[in-house]
Every structure is written in structure tokens, then in C-alpha cells.
Coordinates of C-alpha atoms and ligand atoms in Angstrom, one line a residue:
Chain Q
M275 CA -9.6 -12.9 -74.5
K276 CA -10.7 -11.6 -71.1
K277 CA -8.7 -13.1 -68.3
R278 CA -10.5 -14.0 -65.1
I279 CA -8.9 -13.8 -61.6
V280 CA -11.0 -15.6 -59.0
I281 CA -10.4 -15.0 -55.3
V282 CA -12.1 -17.5 -52.9
G283 CA -12.8 -16.4 -49.3
G284 CA -14.2 -13.0 -48.1
G285 CA -12.1 -12.9 -44.9
I286 CA -9.3 -10.4 -44.4
G287 CA -6.9 -12.1 -47.0
G288 CA -9.5 -12.3 -49.8
T289 CA -11.0 -8.9 -49.2
M290 CA -7.8 -6.9 -49.2
T291 CA -6.5 -8.9 -52.2
A292 CA -9.7 -8.3 -54.3
N293 CA -9.6 -4.5 -53.5
N294 CA -5.9 -4.1 -54.2
M295 CA -6.0 -6.3 -57.2
V296 CA -8.6 -4.1 -59.0
S297 CA -6.6 -1.1 -58.1
K298 CA -3.3 -2.6 -59.5
L299 CA -5.0 -3.8 -62.7
G300 CA -7.2 -0.7 -63.1
V301 CA -6.2 -0.1 -66.7
E302 CA -6.8 -3.7 -67.8
I303 CA -10.2 -3.7 -66.0
R304 CA -11.3 -0.5 -67.8
R305 CA -10.3 -2.0 -71.1
N306 CA -12.4 -5.1 -70.3
Q307 CA -9.3 -7.3 -70.5
V308 CA -9.4 -8.6 -66.9
E309 CA -12.2 -9.5 -64.5
V310 CA -11.7 -9.9 -60.8
M311 CA -14.2 -12.0 -58.9
L312 CA -14.6 -12.7 -55.2
I313 CA -16.5 -15.8 -54.1
S314 CA -17.4 -16.1 -50.4
N315 CA -19.8 -18.3 -48.6
S316 CA -21.1 -15.4 -46.4
P317 CA -22.6 -12.0 -47.1
W318 CA -20.9 -10.9 -43.9
H319 CA -17.3 -10.1 -43.1
Y320 CA -16.2 -10.7 -39.5
Y321 CA -13.3 -9.1 -37.8
K322 CA -12.2 -12.4 -36.3
P323 CA -9.8 -11.1 -33.6
A324 CA -12.8 -9.4 -32.0
F325 CA -14.1 -12.9 -31.0
M326 CA -11.5 -12.8 -28.4
Y327 CA -13.0 -9.6 -27.0
V328 CA -16.5 -11.1 -27.1
A329 CA -15.3 -13.6 -24.4
F330 CA -14.6 -10.6 -22.2
D331 CA -17.9 -8.7 -22.9
M332 CA -16.0 -6.0 -24.9
Y333 CA -17.8 -6.3 -28.3
H334 CA -21.3 -6.5 -29.7
K335 CA -21.9 -8.5 -32.9
A336 CA -22.9 -5.5 -34.9
E337 CA -19.5 -3.9 -34.1
L338 CA -17.4 -6.8 -35.3
R339 CA -18.9 -7.4 -38.7
R340 CA -19.7 -5.5 -41.9
K341 CA -21.6 -6.4 -45.0
Q342 CA -19.0 -7.8 -47.3
A343 CA -20.3 -5.9 -50.3
T344 CA -19.8 -2.6 -48.6
L345 CA -16.1 -3.3 -48.1
L346 CA -15.4 -3.9 -51.8
R347 CA -14.5 -1.6 -54.6
P348 CA -17.2 -1.5 -57.2
E349 CA -14.9 -3.1 -59.8
V350 CA -14.9 -6.4 -57.9
R351 CA -17.6 -8.8 -59.0
F352 CA -18.8 -10.3 -55.7
V353 CA -20.6 -13.7 -55.6
V354 CA -22.1 -15.2 -52.4
D355 CA -21.7 -18.9 -52.9
E356 CA -19.7 -21.8 -51.4
V357 CA -16.9 -23.4 -53.3
E358 CA -17.5 -27.1 -53.0
A359 CA -14.7 -28.5 -55.3
F360 CA -11.5 -27.1 -56.6
E361 CA -10.3 -28.7 -59.9
F362 CA -6.8 -27.2 -59.9
S363 CA -5.5 -29.1 -62.9
A364 CA -8.5 -27.9 -65.0
S365 CA -8.4 -24.3 -63.6
R366 CA -12.1 -24.7 -62.6
L367 CA -14.1 -24.6 -59.5
H368 CA -17.6 -25.8 -58.6
T369 CA -20.0 -24.1 -56.2
R370 CA -22.8 -25.2 -54.0
S371 CA -25.4 -23.4 -56.2
G372 CA -24.4 -25.7 -59.0
A373 CA -22.4 -23.1 -60.9
H374 CA -18.8 -23.6 -62.1
Y375 CA -16.2 -21.0 -62.8
D376 CA -13.1 -21.3 -65.0
Y377 CA -10.2 -19.0 -64.1
D378 CA -6.9 -17.9 -65.4
Y379 CA -5.6 -17.2 -61.9
L380 CA -7.0 -18.3 -58.5
V381 CA -6.3 -17.0 -55.0
V382 CA -7.3 -19.3 -52.2
S383 CA -7.9 -17.5 -48.8
T384 CA -10.5 -19.7 -47.2
G385 CA -9.0 -19.6 -43.7
C386 CA -9.1 -22.4 -41.2
L387 CA -11.7 -23.8 -38.8
P388 CA -11.4 -24.7 -35.1
A389 CA -11.9 -28.5 -34.7
P390 CA -12.3 -29.3 -31.0
E391 CA -14.0 -32.5 -32.0
R392 CA -10.6 -33.9 -32.9
I393 CA -9.7 -34.3 -29.3
E394 CA -12.0 -36.7 -27.2
G395 CA -14.2 -34.8 -24.8
L396 CA -12.9 -31.3 -25.8
A397 CA -16.0 -30.2 -27.7
E398 CA -18.2 -31.1 -24.7
A399 CA -16.1 -29.8 -21.8
G400 CA -13.8 -27.2 -23.3
D401 CA -14.3 -23.6 -24.3
H402 CA -12.6 -21.4 -26.8
F403 CA -12.8 -17.9 -28.3
Y404 CA -12.0 -18.5 -32.0
Q405 CA -15.6 -18.2 -33.1
F406 CA -18.5 -16.0 -32.1
E407 CA -20.9 -18.4 -30.3
P408 CA -18.2 -20.3 -28.4
A409 CA -16.7 -17.0 -27.3
R410 CA -20.2 -15.9 -26.0
R411 CA -20.5 -19.1 -24.0
L412 CA -17.0 -18.6 -22.6
A413 CA -18.0 -15.0 -21.7
Q414 CA -20.9 -16.3 -19.7
K415 CA -18.6 -18.5 -17.6
L416 CA -15.9 -15.8 -17.1
R417 CA -18.6 -13.4 -16.0
T418 CA -19.9 -15.7 -13.3
I419 CA -17.0 -17.9 -12.0
E420 CA -16.5 -17.2 -8.3
R421 CA -13.8 -19.8 -7.4
G422 CA -11.9 -22.7 -8.8
R423 CA -9.5 -23.2 -11.6
I424 CA -9.1 -21.9 -15.2
F425 CA -7.0 -24.3 -17.2
I426 CA -5.4 -23.1 -20.4
T427 CA -4.2 -25.5 -23.1
V428 CA -2.8 -24.9 -26.6
T429 CA -2.9 -27.5 -29.3
F430 CA -0.7 -27.3 -32.4
P431 CA -1.6 -28.9 -35.8
K432 CA -0.1 -32.3 -36.2
T433 CA 1.6 -31.2 -39.4
P434 CA 5.2 -30.5 -38.5
D435 CA 6.2 -26.8 -38.2
V436 CA 2.7 -25.4 -38.8
P437 CA 1.5 -23.1 -36.0
H438 CA -2.0 -22.8 -34.5
Q439 CA -4.1 -19.7 -35.4
C440 CA -2.8 -16.3 -34.2
G441 CA 0.2 -17.4 -32.1
I442 CA 0.0 -14.8 -29.4
A443 CA -3.8 -15.3 -28.7
P444 CA -3.3 -17.8 -25.8
I445 CA -1.0 -15.3 -24.0
E446 CA -3.3 -12.4 -24.8
T447 CA -6.3 -14.1 -23.4
T448 CA -4.5 -15.5 -20.3
L449 CA -3.5 -12.0 -19.4
M450 CA -7.0 -10.7 -20.1
V451 CA -8.6 -13.4 -17.9
D452 CA -6.2 -12.4 -15.1
E453 CA -7.2 -8.7 -15.4
L454 CA -10.9 -9.5 -15.7
L455 CA -11.0 -11.6 -12.6
R456 CA -9.1 -8.9 -10.7
R457 CA -11.7 -6.3 -11.8
R458 CA -14.4 -8.7 -10.6
G459 CA -12.6 -9.1 -7.3
V460 CA -12.4 -12.9 -7.5
R461 CA -8.9 -13.4 -8.6
D462 CA -7.6 -14.6 -5.2
R463 CA -10.2 -17.4 -5.4
V464 CA -9.6 -18.5 -9.0
E465 CA -6.3 -20.2 -10.0
I466 CA -5.1 -19.7 -13.5
L467 CA -2.9 -22.4 -15.0
Y468 CA -1.3 -21.8 -18.4
T469 CA 0.1 -24.8 -20.2
Y470 CA 2.0 -25.4 -23.4
P471 CA 2.6 -28.6 -25.3
T472 CA 6.1 -30.3 -25.5
V473 CA 6.4 -29.6 -29.2
S474 CA 5.6 -26.2 -30.6
Q475 CA 6.8 -25.9 -34.2
L476 CA 10.6 -26.3 -34.0
L477 CA 10.8 -25.6 -30.2
R478 CA 10.7 -28.1 -27.4
N479 CA 9.4 -27.6 -23.8
C480 CA 8.7 -23.9 -24.1
L481 CA 5.8 -21.6 -23.1
F482 CA 5.5 -20.0 -26.5
M483 CA 6.4 -20.8 -30.1
Q484 CA 9.3 -18.4 -30.2
K485 CA 12.3 -18.5 -27.9
Q486 CA 12.8 -14.9 -26.9
T487 CA 9.1 -14.4 -26.0
C488 CA 9.2 -17.8 -24.2
E489 CA 12.1 -16.5 -22.0
V490 CA 10.3 -13.4 -20.8
L491 CA 7.0 -15.2 -20.1
P492 CA 7.8 -16.8 -16.7
Q493 CA 8.4 -13.3 -15.2
I494 CA 5.2 -11.8 -16.7
F495 CA 3.2 -14.7 -15.4
S496 CA 4.8 -14.8 -11.9
D497 CA 4.2 -11.1 -11.5
R498 CA 0.5 -11.8 -11.9
D499 CA 0.4 -15.0 -10.0
I500 CA -0.5 -17.0 -13.1
H501 CA 0.8 -20.6 -12.8
F502 CA 2.4 -22.2 -15.8
K503 CA 3.5 -25.6 -16.9
R504 CA 5.5 -26.8 -19.9
G505 CA 5.0 -30.2 -21.6
F506 CA 1.2 -30.6 -21.5
T507 CA -0.1 -31.8 -24.9
L508 CA -3.8 -32.2 -24.6
E509 CA -4.8 -35.8 -25.4
R510 CA -8.3 -36.2 -24.1
V511 CA -10.8 -34.6 -21.7
D512 CA -13.1 -36.3 -19.3
P513 CA -16.2 -34.1 -19.3
D514 CA -17.8 -35.7 -16.2
A515 CA -14.8 -35.6 -14.0
R516 CA -13.7 -32.3 -15.5
V517 CA -10.1 -33.5 -16.0
A518 CA -7.8 -33.0 -18.9
H519 CA -5.2 -35.6 -19.7
S520 CA -1.9 -35.1 -21.6
T521 CA 0.0 -37.4 -23.9
E522 CA 2.9 -36.9 -21.5
G523 CA 0.9 -38.8 -18.9
D524 CA -0.2 -35.8 -16.8
S525 CA -3.7 -34.9 -15.6
E526 CA -5.2 -31.6 -14.5
D527 CA -8.6 -30.8 -13.2
F528 CA -10.5 -27.6 -14.2
D529 CA -13.6 -25.5 -13.8
I530 CA -13.1 -23.7 -17.1
L531 CA -11.0 -25.3 -19.8
M532 CA -10.0 -22.4 -22.1
S533 CA -8.4 -24.1 -25.1
T534 CA -6.7 -23.2 -28.3
P535 CA -8.3 -26.2 -30.1
P536 CA -7.0 -28.2 -33.1
I537 CA -7.6 -26.5 -36.4
R538 CA -8.1 -27.7 -40.0
A539 CA -8.6 -26.3 -43.5
V540 CA -12.1 -26.0 -44.9
D541 CA -13.8 -29.1 -46.5
A542 CA -13.4 -27.9 -50.1
V543 CA -9.6 -27.5 -49.6
I544 CA -9.2 -30.8 -47.8
N545 CA -11.2 -32.6 -50.5
S546 CA -9.1 -31.0 -53.3
G547 CA -6.6 -33.8 -52.5
V548 CA -3.5 -31.7 -53.1
S549 CA -2.6 -31.3 -49.4
E550 CA 0.4 -33.2 -47.9
A551 CA -0.6 -32.3 -44.3
A552 CA -0.9 -34.8 -41.5
E553 CA -4.2 -36.1 -40.2
D554 CA -6.3 -34.7 -43.0
E555 CA -5.6 -31.1 -41.7
G556 CA -5.6 -30.0 -45.4
W557 CA -3.0 -27.2 -45.5
L558 CA -2.2 -26.2 -49.0
P559 CA 1.4 -27.0 -50.1
T560 CA 2.6 -23.4 -50.7
N561 CA 5.8 -22.1 -52.2
R562 CA 7.2 -20.1 -49.3
R563 CA 8.6 -17.4 -51.6
S564 CA 6.2 -17.0 -54.5
L565 CA 3.1 -18.2 -52.6
Q566 CA 2.1 -20.4 -55.6
L567 CA 0.4 -23.7 -54.9
K568 CA 3.0 -26.3 -55.5
G569 CA 2.5 -27.9 -59.0
H570 CA -0.1 -25.3 -60.0
P571 CA 1.6 -22.0 -60.8
N572 CA -1.7 -20.1 -61.6
V573 CA -3.0 -20.8 -58.1
Y574 CA -1.9 -18.7 -55.1
C575 CA -2.5 -19.4 -51.4
M576 CA -2.5 -17.1 -48.5
G577 CA -3.6 -16.7 -44.9
D578 CA -4.7 -19.5 -42.6
T579 CA -5.0 -22.2 -45.2
V580 CA -1.3 -22.5 -46.1
D581 CA 1.3 -25.0 -44.8
L582 CA 3.9 -22.4 -44.1
P583 CA 5.7 -22.1 -40.7
I584 CA 4.4 -18.5 -40.4
S585 CA 1.7 -17.3 -38.0
K586 CA -1.8 -17.8 -39.1
A587 CA -2.7 -14.2 -38.7
G588 CA -4.2 -11.2 -40.5
G589 CA -0.7 -9.6 -40.2
S590 CA 0.6 -12.4 -42.5
C591 CA -2.2 -11.8 -45.0
H592 CA -1.3 -8.1 -45.0
N593 CA 2.2 -9.0 -46.3
Q594 CA 1.3 -11.9 -48.5
S595 CA -1.4 -10.1 -50.4
P596 CA 0.9 -7.6 -52.2
V597 CA 3.2 -10.4 -53.2
I598 CA 0.4 -12.3 -54.8
I599 CA -1.0 -9.2 -56.5
D600 CA 2.4 -8.3 -57.9
N601 CA 3.1 -11.8 -59.2
I602 CA -0.3 -12.0 -61.0
A603 CA 0.1 -8.5 -62.4
F604 CA 3.6 -9.2 -63.6
D605 CA 2.7 -12.6 -65.0
L606 CA -0.2 -11.0 -67.0
R607 CA 1.9 -8.2 -68.3
Q608 CA 5.3 -9.7 -68.6
G609 CA 5.1 -13.4 -68.1
A610 CA 7.2 -13.4 -64.9
T611 CA 6.6 -13.8 -61.2
P612 CA 9.4 -11.9 -59.4
A613 CA 7.7 -10.9 -56.1
V614 CA 8.9 -12.7 -53.0
Y615 CA 7.4 -13.2 -49.5
D616 CA 9.9 -12.9 -46.8
G617 CA 7.7 -14.3 -44.0
R618 CA 6.9 -10.9 -42.6
V619 CA 4.1 -10.5 -40.1
Q620 CA 3.1 -7.5 -38.0
A621 CA 0.7 -7.2 -35.1
I622 CA -0.1 -5.3 -32.0
A623 CA -0.6 -7.9 -29.2
Q624 CA -3.3 -7.2 -26.6
M625 CA -1.4 -7.6 -23.3
G626 CA -4.2 -7.6 -20.7
L627 CA -7.3 -5.5 -21.1
E628 CA -5.5 -2.1 -21.6
A629 CA -1.9 -2.6 -22.7
G630 CA -0.5 -3.4 -26.1
M631 CA 2.8 -4.5 -27.6
P632 CA 3.6 -3.9 -31.3
L633 CA 5.6 -6.8 -32.8
W634 CA 6.9 -8.0 -36.1
Y635 CA 9.0 -10.9 -37.4
D636 CA 9.8 -12.9 -40.5
Y637 CA 11.2 -16.2 -41.7
D638 CA 14.6 -15.3 -40.3
Q639 CA 14.0 -13.1 -37.4
D640 CA 11.8 -13.9 -34.3
V641 CA 9.8 -11.3 -32.3
Q642 CA 11.8 -9.1 -30.1
P643 CA 9.5 -8.6 -27.1
T644 CA 9.2 -5.1 -25.8
P645 CA 7.4 -3.9 -22.6
P646 CA 3.6 -3.6 -23.2
T647 CA 2.3 0.0 -22.8
K648 CA -0.9 2.0 -22.7
V649 CA 0.1 3.7 -26.0
G650 CA 0.4 0.2 -27.5
G651 CA -3.1 -0.5 -26.1
L652 CA -4.5 2.6 -27.7
M653 CA -3.0 1.6 -31.0
R654 CA -4.6 -1.8 -30.8
K655 CA -8.0 -0.3 -29.9
T656 CA -7.7 2.1 -32.8
F657 CA -6.9 -0.8 -35.1
N658 CA -9.8 -2.9 -33.8
R659 CA -12.4 -0.2 -34.2
G660 CA -11.2 1.6 -37.4
V661 CA -7.9 0.8 -39.1
Y662 CA -8.9 -2.8 -39.6
W663 CA -11.7 -1.8 -42.0
A664 CA -9.4 0.5 -43.9
T665 CA -7.0 -2.4 -44.2
A666 CA -9.7 -4.6 -45.6
R667 CA -10.6 -1.9 -48.1
G668 CA -7.0 -1.9 -49.2
L669 CA -6.2 1.6 -48.0
V670 CA -3.5 0.7 -45.5
Chain G
M472 CA 28.7 28.8 -24.4
L473 CA 29.6 25.6 -26.2
T474 CA 31.3 26.7 -29.4
A475 CA 34.1 24.2 -29.9
T476 CA 33.9 22.2 -33.1
K477 CA 36.0 19.2 -32.0
P478 CA 34.1 16.3 -30.3
Q479 CA 34.2 16.4 -26.5
D480 CA 33.6 13.6 -24.0
A481 CA 30.3 13.6 -22.0
A482 CA 31.9 14.8 -18.8
A483 CA 33.4 17.8 -20.5
V484 CA 30.0 18.6 -22.1
L485 CA 28.3 18.4 -18.8
A486 CA 31.0 20.4 -17.1
D487 CA 30.1 23.4 -19.3
P488 CA 28.3 25.7 -16.9
D489 CA 25.8 26.8 -19.6
T490 CA 24.9 23.2 -20.4
A491 CA 24.6 22.4 -16.7
E492 CA 22.3 25.4 -16.2
G493 CA 20.2 24.4 -19.3
L494 CA 19.9 20.8 -18.0
R495 CA 18.9 22.1 -14.5
D496 CA 16.2 24.2 -16.2
L497 CA 15.0 21.3 -18.2
A498 CA 14.9 19.0 -15.2
E499 CA 12.8 21.6 -13.3
H500 CA 10.5 21.9 -16.3
L501 CA 10.1 18.2 -16.5
T502 CA 9.6 17.7 -12.8
P503 CA 5.8 17.6 -12.8
L504 CA 5.9 15.1 -15.7
L505 CA 8.6 13.0 -14.0
Q506 CA 6.9 13.0 -10.6
G507 CA 3.5 12.2 -12.0
R508 CA 5.0 9.3 -14.1
R509 CA 3.5 11.2 -17.1
L510 CA 6.8 11.4 -18.9
H511 CA 6.4 7.6 -19.3
N512 CA 3.6 8.2 -21.8
V513 CA 5.8 10.4 -23.9
V514 CA 8.6 7.8 -23.9
D515 CA 6.0 5.1 -24.8
L516 CA 4.8 7.3 -27.6
L517 CA 8.3 7.7 -28.9
S518 CA 8.8 4.0 -28.6
A519 CA 5.5 3.4 -30.5
T520 CA 6.6 5.8 -33.2
S521 CA 9.9 3.9 -33.5
D522 CA 7.9 0.6 -33.7
F523 CA 5.8 2.0 -36.5
I524 CA 8.8 3.0 -38.4
D525 CA 10.2 -0.5 -38.0
M526 CA 6.9 -2.1 -39.0
A527 CA 6.3 0.1 -42.0
D528 CA 7.4 -1.5 -45.2
D529 CA 7.5 -0.7 -48.9
Q530 CA 3.9 -2.0 -49.6
L531 CA 2.4 0.0 -46.7
T532 CA 4.1 3.1 -48.0
Q533 CA 2.8 2.4 -51.5
K534 CA -0.8 1.9 -50.3
L535 CA -0.7 5.1 -48.2
A536 CA 0.8 7.1 -51.0
K537 CA -1.8 5.8 -53.4
A538 CA -4.6 6.6 -51.0
F539 CA -3.1 10.1 -50.6
E540 CA -2.9 10.5 -54.4
E541 CA -6.5 9.5 -54.9
V542 CA -7.7 12.0 -52.3
V543 CA -5.5 14.7 -53.8
W544 CA -6.8 13.8 -57.3
A545 CA -10.4 14.0 -56.2
G546 CA -9.8 17.4 -54.5
W547 CA -7.7 18.7 -57.3
S548 CA -10.2 17.8 -60.1
A549 CA -13.2 19.1 -58.1
G550 CA -11.2 22.2 -57.3
N551 CA -10.3 22.8 -61.0
A552 CA -13.9 22.3 -62.1
L553 CA -15.3 24.6 -59.4
R554 CA -12.8 27.3 -60.1
S555 CA -13.4 27.4 -63.8
A556 CA -17.2 27.1 -63.6
S557 CA -17.4 29.8 -60.9
A558 CA -15.2 32.2 -62.9
T559 CA -17.3 31.8 -66.0
A560 CA -20.6 32.1 -64.0
A561 CA -19.4 35.1 -62.1
D562 CA -18.1 37.0 -65.1
S563 CA -21.2 36.5 -67.3
E564 CA -24.7 37.9 -67.2
P565 CA -27.1 35.3 -65.9
P566 CA -28.3 33.4 -69.0
T567 CA -31.9 33.4 -70.1
L568 CA -33.7 30.1 -70.0
W569 CA -33.3 29.9 -73.8
Q570 CA -29.5 30.6 -73.6
L571 CA -29.2 28.0 -70.8
S572 CA -30.9 25.3 -72.8
R573 CA -28.6 26.1 -75.8
Q574 CA -25.7 25.2 -73.6
L575 CA -26.8 21.6 -74.1
N576 CA -25.5 21.8 -77.6
D577 CA -22.0 21.8 -76.1
P578 CA -20.8 18.2 -76.0
E579 CA -18.7 18.8 -72.9
V580 CA -21.7 20.2 -71.1
R581 CA -23.6 17.0 -72.0
R582 CA -20.6 14.9 -70.9
G583 CA -20.6 16.8 -67.6
L584 CA -24.3 16.1 -67.2
F585 CA -23.7 12.5 -68.1
F586 CA -21.0 12.4 -65.5
I587 CA -23.4 13.7 -62.8
I588 CA -26.0 11.1 -63.8
Q589 CA -23.4 8.4 -63.6
L590 CA -22.3 9.7 -60.3
L591 CA -25.8 9.6 -59.0
G592 CA -26.1 6.0 -60.3
A593 CA -22.9 5.0 -58.4
V594 CA -24.1 6.7 -55.2
G595 CA -27.5 4.9 -55.6
R596 CA -25.8 1.5 -56.0
Q597 CA -23.7 2.1 -52.8
V598 CA -26.9 3.3 -50.9
A599 CA -28.6 0.1 -52.1
L600 CA -25.8 -2.0 -50.6
E601 CA -26.4 -0.3 -47.2
A602 CA -30.1 -0.8 -47.5
E603 CA -30.5 -4.6 -47.2
I604 CA -29.4 -6.5 -44.1
P605 CA -28.4 -10.1 -44.9
E606 CA -29.6 -12.9 -42.7
D607 CA -27.4 -14.0 -39.8
D608 CA -25.1 -16.9 -40.5
Ligands
LIG917 C1 -9.8 -15.0 -31.6 C2 -8.8 -14.7 -32.7 C3 -7.9 -13.7 -32.5 C4 -7.0 -13.3 -33.5 N1 -6.1 -12.3 -33.3 C5 -5.3 -11.9 -34.3 C6 -4.5 -10.8 -34.1 O1 -4.4 -10.2 -33.0 N2 -3.7 -10.4 -35.1 C7 -3.7 -11.0 -36.3 O2 -3.0 -10.6 -37.2 N3 -4.5 -12.1 -36.5 C8 -5.3 -12.5 -35.5 N4 -6.2 -13.6 -35.7 C9 -6.1 -14.4 -37.0 C10 -6.8 -13.8 -38.2 O3 -8.1 -13.5 -37.9 C11 -6.7 -14.8 -39.3 O4 -5.4 -15.2 -39.5 C12 -7.2 -14.2 -40.6 O5 -8.6 -13.9 -40.5 C13 -7.0 -15.2 -41.7 O6 -7.5 -14.6 -42.9 P1 -7.9 -15.6 -44.1 O7 -8.3 -14.7 -45.2 O8 -6.9 -16.6 -44.3 O9 -9.2 -16.4 -43.6 P2 -10.5 -15.8 -42.9 O10 -10.4 -14.4 -42.4 O11 -10.9 -16.9 -41.9 O12 -11.5 -15.8 -44.1 C14 -11.9 -17.0 -44.7 C15 -13.2 -16.6 -45.6 O13 -13.4 -17.7 -46.5 C16 -14.8 -18.0 -46.5 N5 -14.9 -19.4 -46.9 C17 -14.5 -20.5 -46.3 N6 -14.7 -21.6 -47.0 C18 -15.2 -21.1 -48.2 C19 -15.7 -21.8 -49.3 N7 -15.6 -23.2 -49.4 N8 -16.2 -21.1 -50.3 C20 -16.4 -19.8 -50.2 N9 -15.9 -19.1 -49.2 C21 -15.4 -19.8 -48.1 C22 -15.3 -17.7 -45.1 O14 -16.6 -17.4 -45.0 C23 -14.4 -16.5 -44.7 O15 -15.1 -15.3 -45.2 C24 -7.1 -14.0 -34.7 C25 -8.1 -14.9 -35.0 C26 -8.9 -15.3 -34.0 C27 -10.0 -16.3 -34.3

């Protein structure tokens, strides 16, 4: 009987997995023994990291998205529909259009959503750059601020040892704000205050979620006259007074509150009922080595929706995807799942508007910070504008 | 000239007049790059190359190698077909229309035509994907 592999989510994780899956299983697909299906709720594919650049007027919408169908190899059966319910124990899922699909293997790569509404006052008074429209609103403010204070907060998920989306983004954008204001000639009239919560995954009282990077940050910030403060966990925001309050009992006023807001899994994943995450955040309980959903060996999880202590980043998907493909291909052909994810993530951090810093780490080894360079910046620009799409197509 | 095969310490290497002369030459050659801080870019490029080597892993190599093989396969197959077709066409008298239509009796010619039609179909499907612009979401 023909086996069906369903991949849910046409973001970076799902797209590269669909393309590389049909390539890996080329023979079985030609013999009509296997079908690979991608279900996504949007006909568009967004290059999400570019939302960050939208906040700095560096990207147009047409440049940061492609039609999903044009990114897929023709062997992938692409369906635009929204999964509303996962029935993991019956190996079946239901979609908004009323259809249901049975599968032999499932890959869930539905990402995560910013949830500023989870902190009182944040949705009204705060800004962020994790989606297109909010990033555009932030751009409008950054373009026009003449004096005052830009206050930066970072919120971690309540589930222990789960990071927020793209760990380095708050630092990247803080440095970009500094440079933008210098270019605009208003930096001496605008204070930038970067704060970090008391608990960041396993660390306490740091400025970043990894120790080595945390240690070099004070110097980087001081060199640019960026003020910083540890131990500020955003509890609530008073939109009228424009004051942010922390659970540690501190208060800070602001003209712009640039936040990394709370995040959560998408509704269908939360409602599947298998998550053990705190506060209904919905992260899928994932085997950190095989990437199988705990208790459901024919389901694999990747990207932002997992409960692993690893960065919620495209660089994680890039390393998780081959493990999942290998395990499914091995299981189909030999009944074994030998491939193992070692927690590896690669990225090129955007350090200010022009410089870049390549970085990589895994479960055992933290990032070793190196000096940001223009060459690194050029690499990042090349990735943003071209290599990303080759990665989605499964070529890199 | 440095000809000794046994290891020498750094001071001894630098004391060699030929080495010192070579280094002096090199420093002079590098002066514009050093003074203009342009050598920094070269060092950064080296450092980025080293980063890339550290970041590259087995899966990346596999994907790049596969992409390379696919490109080579496409070029190789097209090259073989071109070479053989052009040799036959060049070495024969131009066929009459009747001779040409009789070529269709050859199943491989029909397979080739079928291939071209399939290729056009695949191109058409890809063009159709480009044609429609979905609504904004
Ligand atoms: C501002 C910003 C900067 C970033 N910078 C970096 C960076 O520099 N480097 C880096 O590596 N990463 C970065 N990231 C993170 C990176 O974008 C994400 O980690 C990555 O997109 C996660 O991939 P994913 O496949 O898990 O989810 P996504 O890419 O979010 O894709 C999820 C997909 O699932 C679809 N979907 C959701 N629910 C359903 C449903 N119920 N049914 C069907 N389809 C559904 C969505 O439409 C979407 O297409 C950044 C992210 C942001 C927002």
C-alpha cells in the first residue's frame, strides 16, 4: 500500500523538509509507493528574519516572501488549508475545509506565534518586530523619534529551559536601533536601555541566554553608550503612563517599548492536548535525539514548536530536517530510526546595520563569540537575499 | 638560503638574512594594505572562511554534492544528446520530408518527442505557478 508522509507548516522547516524528503525518497515516489504532502495555511512563504529589517526600513514586502508553490519540487503535493485538529493516536488530522488526512508519518513544523496579549498592557503599549505589520508600526516610530527613551525587554516562555524565538534577535535589533539613530543624528537625545529577565533558560541574572556572549555584551554596549540592566522580567505595562513594571518590583518609563514578547504554539498544536508545557504554551514534547513526538513514534517535530532547549531558529530547522528525513527513510526501508540530532544550530548574527558574526553551537557547546566584521555582514546580506531561498528549496 | 632540514627556533629563522630580506620585501608590499586598514578585510575573509569550515557539516556537504551531481547530470545528458545528434545530422545528407517523417517509426525518436512534450508540460506547469498572485494574508 502507498505510504503517506504529511508535513504540516510551509515555513522554513516544512518547506526544506518536503523538498529534501522527495529527493531522498525519489525511487519510492517514482514507483508510486510513497506520497509526500505539504499542508500549509498560507499560499505565501515569508522569510521571517526579514521582519526585523522591516522595522529599519530595509525590506519591502515583495522581497521577503515567495509563493510557496514556486519553492517546492513538483513531486510534493501541496495543499493550502489549515490543520484544525491533530489526532495523533489515530494518525489522522482534520483541516478547516472539512477534509481529513490519514498519514503513515507526520512532520509538524507549525512554528510559534508572538503573544503580547499574555502580558497586561503590552499589546497596547509595546512594539515588536516578529511579524510584518507590527514591524511596520515600529519602523514608523523609529523613523520619527526625536528624543526620549527606547526601552528593550525580553520575555522567555514560562516552560522551563525553553528559549524565546531567535535568541540573538534582541541584541541584533538593539545594535541596529543604535546605528539607525546615529545615522538619523538623534542618538544623543535618545537613550537606549536594554534589559534582560532574571531567569533565562538555565542562567540567572545575565544579559543573554549563553554565558560567554553575556560576558562580552557589557563592553559592546558601553562602547555604544547603550545602557543595560539585568533582572527585569516584564510583568505588566501601563499604557497611559508609559511605564513598564517588572516582577522584581522595578519600573521603567519609555517612549518606545521594543519587546521580545511571550510566544506560544499555534492553536491546533495547543489543542492536540499532548503538550506538557506551562501556561498553555503548547510546545510539543519532543525526543531531543530522534525528534519523535514522545509516545507517537510516527510523528516528528521540528522548528519553533518543539519543547527543546535549543534556539527557535531557522538554523535549528536546517539541522533537524535531515535527521527527520533520515529517520523516516530508514524506518520505511529498514524499520529503524538511527539518525540523531546533536542540538546543532548555525547562524550569522546581524550586529548593527552592516556587520555580521557567524556563530554555531549545539547541546553541549555554547556560542564562542567572535568580533563582528563587514565580511560577516556581507555573508548575512547574501543569505538574506539569496541563499535563504536556496536553503528552502533544499539545495544548501 | 634556508636549507637545513632540522627544526629551528623562530629567532634563528628570522636571523637568516634571506628570510629577513624576504620579510622586509613583504612588509613593503603590504604597506598600502596595512596603512589603509585594508588588510583587515583580508583577515576577516580568512576568518569567515574558517567559520564556514567550522559551520559546514556532513548534511550540508551531502546537499551541495547532490546539487552538483544534478547540475552535472543535466549538463552531461544534454551534452551527450547534442553531440550524438549533431554528429549524425552533420554526417548525413539533409533528409527529404518523406525520410524525415519515416524517422517517426523509430520508437526512440518517438520517445524523444514524448520527452520534449513532457518537458514543455512541466515548463507550462511552472509558468502557471508564476502566473497567479495569491491574495495577501
Ligand atoms: C524577526 C525574526 C528574526 C529572526 N532571525 C533569525 C535568524 O537570524 N536566524 C535564524 O536562524 N532564525 C531566525 N528567526 C527564527 C526563524 O524565522 C524561525 O525559527 C523559523 O521560521 C521556524 O521555522 P518553522 O518551520 O518552525 O516555523 P515557521 O517558519 O514559523 O513556519 C510555520 C508555518 O506553518 C504554517 N502554519 C501554522 N499553523 C498551521 C496550521 N494549523 N495548519 C497549516 N499550516 C500552519 C504557517 O503559515 C507557516 O507557514 C527569526 C525570526 C523572527 C520573527
